[in-house]
Short mmCIF file of C-alpha atoms in Angstrom, two decimals:
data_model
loop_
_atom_site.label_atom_id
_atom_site.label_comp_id
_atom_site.label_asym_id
_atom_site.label_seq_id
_atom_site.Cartn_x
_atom_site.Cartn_y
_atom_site.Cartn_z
CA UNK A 1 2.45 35.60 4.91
CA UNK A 2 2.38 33.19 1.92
CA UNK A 3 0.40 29.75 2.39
CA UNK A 4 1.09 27.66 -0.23
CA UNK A 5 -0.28 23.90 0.32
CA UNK A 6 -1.46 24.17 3.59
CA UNK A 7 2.02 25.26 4.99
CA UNK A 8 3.57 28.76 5.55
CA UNK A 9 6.49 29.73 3.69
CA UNK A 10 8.74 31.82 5.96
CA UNK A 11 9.16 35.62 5.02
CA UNK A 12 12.69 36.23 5.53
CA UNK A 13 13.83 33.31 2.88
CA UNK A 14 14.84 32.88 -0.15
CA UNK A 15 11.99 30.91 -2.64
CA UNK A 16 14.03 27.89 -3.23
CA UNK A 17 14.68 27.51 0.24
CA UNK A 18 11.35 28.20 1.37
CA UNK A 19 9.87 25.93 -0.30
CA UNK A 20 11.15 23.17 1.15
CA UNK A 21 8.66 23.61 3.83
CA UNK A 22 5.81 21.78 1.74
CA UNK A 23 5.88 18.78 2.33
CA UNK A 24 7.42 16.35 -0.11
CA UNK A 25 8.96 18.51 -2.00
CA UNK A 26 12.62 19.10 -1.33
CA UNK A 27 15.49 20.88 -2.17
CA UNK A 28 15.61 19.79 -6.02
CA UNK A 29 12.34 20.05 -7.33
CA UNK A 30 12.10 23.19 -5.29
CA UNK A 31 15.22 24.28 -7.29
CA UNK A 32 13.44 22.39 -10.69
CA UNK A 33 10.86 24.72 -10.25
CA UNK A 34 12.53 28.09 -9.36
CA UNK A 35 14.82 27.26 -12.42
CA UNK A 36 11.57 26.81 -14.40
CA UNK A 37 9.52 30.05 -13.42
CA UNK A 38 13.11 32.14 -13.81
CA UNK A 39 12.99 32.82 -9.77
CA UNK A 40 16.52 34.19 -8.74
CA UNK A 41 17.88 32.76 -5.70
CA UNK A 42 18.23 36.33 -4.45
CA UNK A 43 14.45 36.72 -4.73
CA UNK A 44 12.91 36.22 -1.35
CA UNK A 45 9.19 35.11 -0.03
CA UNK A 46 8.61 38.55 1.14
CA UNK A 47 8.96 40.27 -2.94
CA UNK A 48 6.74 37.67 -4.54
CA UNK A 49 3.84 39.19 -6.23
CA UNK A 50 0.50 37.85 -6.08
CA UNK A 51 0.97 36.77 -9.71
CA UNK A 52 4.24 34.84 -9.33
CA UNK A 53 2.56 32.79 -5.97
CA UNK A 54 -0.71 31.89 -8.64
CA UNK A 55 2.33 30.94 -11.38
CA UNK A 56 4.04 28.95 -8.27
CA UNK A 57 0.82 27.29 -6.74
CA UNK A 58 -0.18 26.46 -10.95
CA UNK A 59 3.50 24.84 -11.33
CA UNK A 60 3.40 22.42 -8.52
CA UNK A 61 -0.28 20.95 -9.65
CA UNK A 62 0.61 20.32 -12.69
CA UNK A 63 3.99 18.79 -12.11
CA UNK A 64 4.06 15.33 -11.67
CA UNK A 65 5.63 15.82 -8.02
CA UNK A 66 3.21 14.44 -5.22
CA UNK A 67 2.77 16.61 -1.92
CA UNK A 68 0.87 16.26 1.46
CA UNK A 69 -2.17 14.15 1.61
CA UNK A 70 -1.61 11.87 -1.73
CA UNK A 71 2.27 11.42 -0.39
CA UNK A 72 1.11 10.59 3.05
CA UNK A 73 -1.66 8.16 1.65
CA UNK A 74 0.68 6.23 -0.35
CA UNK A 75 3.16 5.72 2.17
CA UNK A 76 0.99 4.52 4.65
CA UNK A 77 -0.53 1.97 1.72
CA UNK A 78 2.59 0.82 1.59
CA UNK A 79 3.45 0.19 4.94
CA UNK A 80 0.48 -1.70 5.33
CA UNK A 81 0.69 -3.59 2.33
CA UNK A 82 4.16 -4.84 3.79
CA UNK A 83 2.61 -5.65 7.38
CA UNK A 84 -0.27 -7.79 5.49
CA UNK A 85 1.82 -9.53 3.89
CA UNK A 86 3.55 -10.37 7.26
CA UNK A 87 6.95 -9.23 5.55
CA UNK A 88 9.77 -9.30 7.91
CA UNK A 89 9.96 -4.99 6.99
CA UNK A 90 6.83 -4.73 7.69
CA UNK A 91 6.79 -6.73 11.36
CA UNK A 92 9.56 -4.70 12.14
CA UNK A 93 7.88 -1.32 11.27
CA UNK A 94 5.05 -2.04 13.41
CA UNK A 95 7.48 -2.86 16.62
CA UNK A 96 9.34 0.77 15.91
CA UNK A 97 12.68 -1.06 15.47
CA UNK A 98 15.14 -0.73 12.11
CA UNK A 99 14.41 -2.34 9.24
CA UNK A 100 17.52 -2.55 7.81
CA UNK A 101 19.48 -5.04 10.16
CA UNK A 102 21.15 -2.49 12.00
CA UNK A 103 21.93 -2.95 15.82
CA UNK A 104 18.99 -2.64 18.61
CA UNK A 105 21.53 -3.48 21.42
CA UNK A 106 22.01 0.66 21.93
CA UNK A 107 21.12 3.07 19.75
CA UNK A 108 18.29 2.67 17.31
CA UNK A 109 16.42 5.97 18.57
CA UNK A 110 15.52 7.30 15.24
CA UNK A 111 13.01 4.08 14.33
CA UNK A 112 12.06 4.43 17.57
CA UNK A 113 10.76 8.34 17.07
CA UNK A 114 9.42 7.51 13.79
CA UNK A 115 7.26 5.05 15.08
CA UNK A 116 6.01 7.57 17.66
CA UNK B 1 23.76 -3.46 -4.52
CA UNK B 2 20.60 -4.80 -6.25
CA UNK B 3 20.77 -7.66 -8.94
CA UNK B 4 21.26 -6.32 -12.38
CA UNK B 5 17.97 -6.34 -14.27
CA UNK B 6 19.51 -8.47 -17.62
CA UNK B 7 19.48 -11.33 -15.11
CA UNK B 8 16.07 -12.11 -14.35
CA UNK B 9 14.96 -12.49 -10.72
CA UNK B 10 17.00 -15.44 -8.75
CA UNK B 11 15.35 -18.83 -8.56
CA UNK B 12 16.79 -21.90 -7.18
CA UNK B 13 17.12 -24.28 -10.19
CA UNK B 14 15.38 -27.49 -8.70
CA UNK B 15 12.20 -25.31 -8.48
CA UNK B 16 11.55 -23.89 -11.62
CA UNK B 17 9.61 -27.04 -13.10
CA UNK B 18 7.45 -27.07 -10.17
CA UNK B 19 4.61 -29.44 -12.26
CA UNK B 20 7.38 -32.47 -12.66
CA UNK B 21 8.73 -32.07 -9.04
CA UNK B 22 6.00 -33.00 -7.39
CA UNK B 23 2.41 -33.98 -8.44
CA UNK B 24 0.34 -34.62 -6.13
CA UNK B 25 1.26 -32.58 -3.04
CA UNK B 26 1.12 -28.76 -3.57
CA UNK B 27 4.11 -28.45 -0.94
CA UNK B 28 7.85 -27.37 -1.82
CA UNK B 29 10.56 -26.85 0.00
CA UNK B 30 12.15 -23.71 -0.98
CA UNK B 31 15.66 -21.86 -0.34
CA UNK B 32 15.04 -18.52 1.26
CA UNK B 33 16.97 -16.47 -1.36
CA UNK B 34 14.66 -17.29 -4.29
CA UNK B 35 12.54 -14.73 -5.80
CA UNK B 36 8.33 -14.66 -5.81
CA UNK B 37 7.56 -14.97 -9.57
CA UNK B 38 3.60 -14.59 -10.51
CA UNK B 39 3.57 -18.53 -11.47
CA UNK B 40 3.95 -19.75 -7.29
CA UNK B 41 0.85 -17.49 -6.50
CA UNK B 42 -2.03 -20.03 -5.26
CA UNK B 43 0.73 -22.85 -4.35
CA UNK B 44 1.62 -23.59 -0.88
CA UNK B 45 5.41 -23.93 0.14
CA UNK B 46 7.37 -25.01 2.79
CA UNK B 47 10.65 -23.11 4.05
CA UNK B 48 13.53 -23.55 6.41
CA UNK B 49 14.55 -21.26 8.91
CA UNK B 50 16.91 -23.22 10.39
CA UNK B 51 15.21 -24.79 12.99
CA UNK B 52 12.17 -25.90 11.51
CA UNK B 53 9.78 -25.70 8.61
CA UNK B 54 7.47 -22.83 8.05
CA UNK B 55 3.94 -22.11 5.85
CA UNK B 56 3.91 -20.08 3.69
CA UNK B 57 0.70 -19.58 1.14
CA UNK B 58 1.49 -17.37 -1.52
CA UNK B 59 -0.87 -14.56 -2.52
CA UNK B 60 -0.91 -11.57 -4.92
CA UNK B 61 0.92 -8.99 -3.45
CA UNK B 62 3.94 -10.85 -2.19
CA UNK B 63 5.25 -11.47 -5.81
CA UNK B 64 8.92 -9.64 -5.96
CA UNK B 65 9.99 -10.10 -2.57
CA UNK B 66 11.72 -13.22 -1.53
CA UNK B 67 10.75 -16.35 0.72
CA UNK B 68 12.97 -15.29 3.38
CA UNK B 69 11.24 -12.26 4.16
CA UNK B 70 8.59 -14.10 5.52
CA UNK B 71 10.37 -16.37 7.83
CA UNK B 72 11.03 -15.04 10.65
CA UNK B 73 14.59 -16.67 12.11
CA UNK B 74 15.19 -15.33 14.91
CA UNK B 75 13.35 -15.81 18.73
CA UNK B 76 11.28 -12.48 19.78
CA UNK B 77 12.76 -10.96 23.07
CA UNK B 78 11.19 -11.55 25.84
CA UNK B 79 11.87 -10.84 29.30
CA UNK B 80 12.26 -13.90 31.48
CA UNK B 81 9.82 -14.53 34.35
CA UNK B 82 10.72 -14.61 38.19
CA UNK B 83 9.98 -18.13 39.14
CA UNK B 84 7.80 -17.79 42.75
CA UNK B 85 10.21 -19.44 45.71
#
């Protein structure tokens, strides 16, 4: 098994793909980075040497792309930034309903979950 | 679509010479589309929300959004309760 990031990478996948796992980091800049360390697409988790994982864990650091904790942080700033400000987003963040004018009558499930 | 960036952020034209508008009273009433620019931080405004006026102080962090985002126009469900017989 391969942890990269706090998250396991599935064996049977390609690297691209599996890297999607890690969060904030999705299908481009997983492809960004494949297509800078010269991984195939053919090359799966499974045939990685221990070098290539160092050369993979090095990439992402110093990249400018922000994973996990410092992604999570700044999202919540910002969603509390909007409710302290008493911006209508923000209000209707905290009450788990859409932001974006759409209709509450039915539907509206995903705000719902997210707010959960 | 967002507002193309050669424009400048939208402010109503009565407002932008706040200082001649009105003197002694720091209150304005504003149109909701207008724009937060960093010289209304510290002022206190007045907005419609078409039933009555609202307060609004500005501060800091509001500058770039607009007034209407922080009035609020329509009622909050609530459900109604039985009267007793």
């Amino acid at each position: 098994m391969v942890y990269l990031f706090e998250s396991e990478l599935p064996e049977n996948k390609s690297v691209s793909f599996a890297m999607t796992r890690v969060f904030g980091i999705g299908q481009s800049n997983s492809n960004l980075i494949c297509k800078k360390l010269g991984f195939s697409k053919n090359l799966k988790i499974k045939d990685l040497t221990k070098e290539q994982i160092s050369k993979l864990a090095q990439s992402l650091e110093s990249s400018n792309i922000m994973v996990l904790g410092d992604l999570k942080k700044i999202k919540s700033l910002d969603k509390n930034r909007l409710f302290s400000i008493k911006s209508y987003r923000g209000i209707r963040l905290r009450q788990g309903l859409p932001v974006r004018g759409q209709r509450t009558h039915t539907n509206a499930n995903t705000s719902k979950k997210r707010f959960l | 679509m967002s507002r193309s960036k050669w424009k400048g952020p939208y402010i109503d034209p009565k407002y932008l010479n706040l200082k001649k508008a009105n003197p002694k009273k720091n209150i304005y009433f504003m149109s909701k589309n207008s724009e937060i620019i960093p010289k209304f931080v510290g002022l206190d405004f007045q907005v419609y929300n078409g039933k009555k006026y609202i307060d609004i102080s500005v501060t800091d962090s509001m500058i770039g959004h607009k007034f209407g985002e922080f009035v609020p126009t329509r009622a909050k469900f609530v459900f109604k309760k039985k009267s007793k017989k």
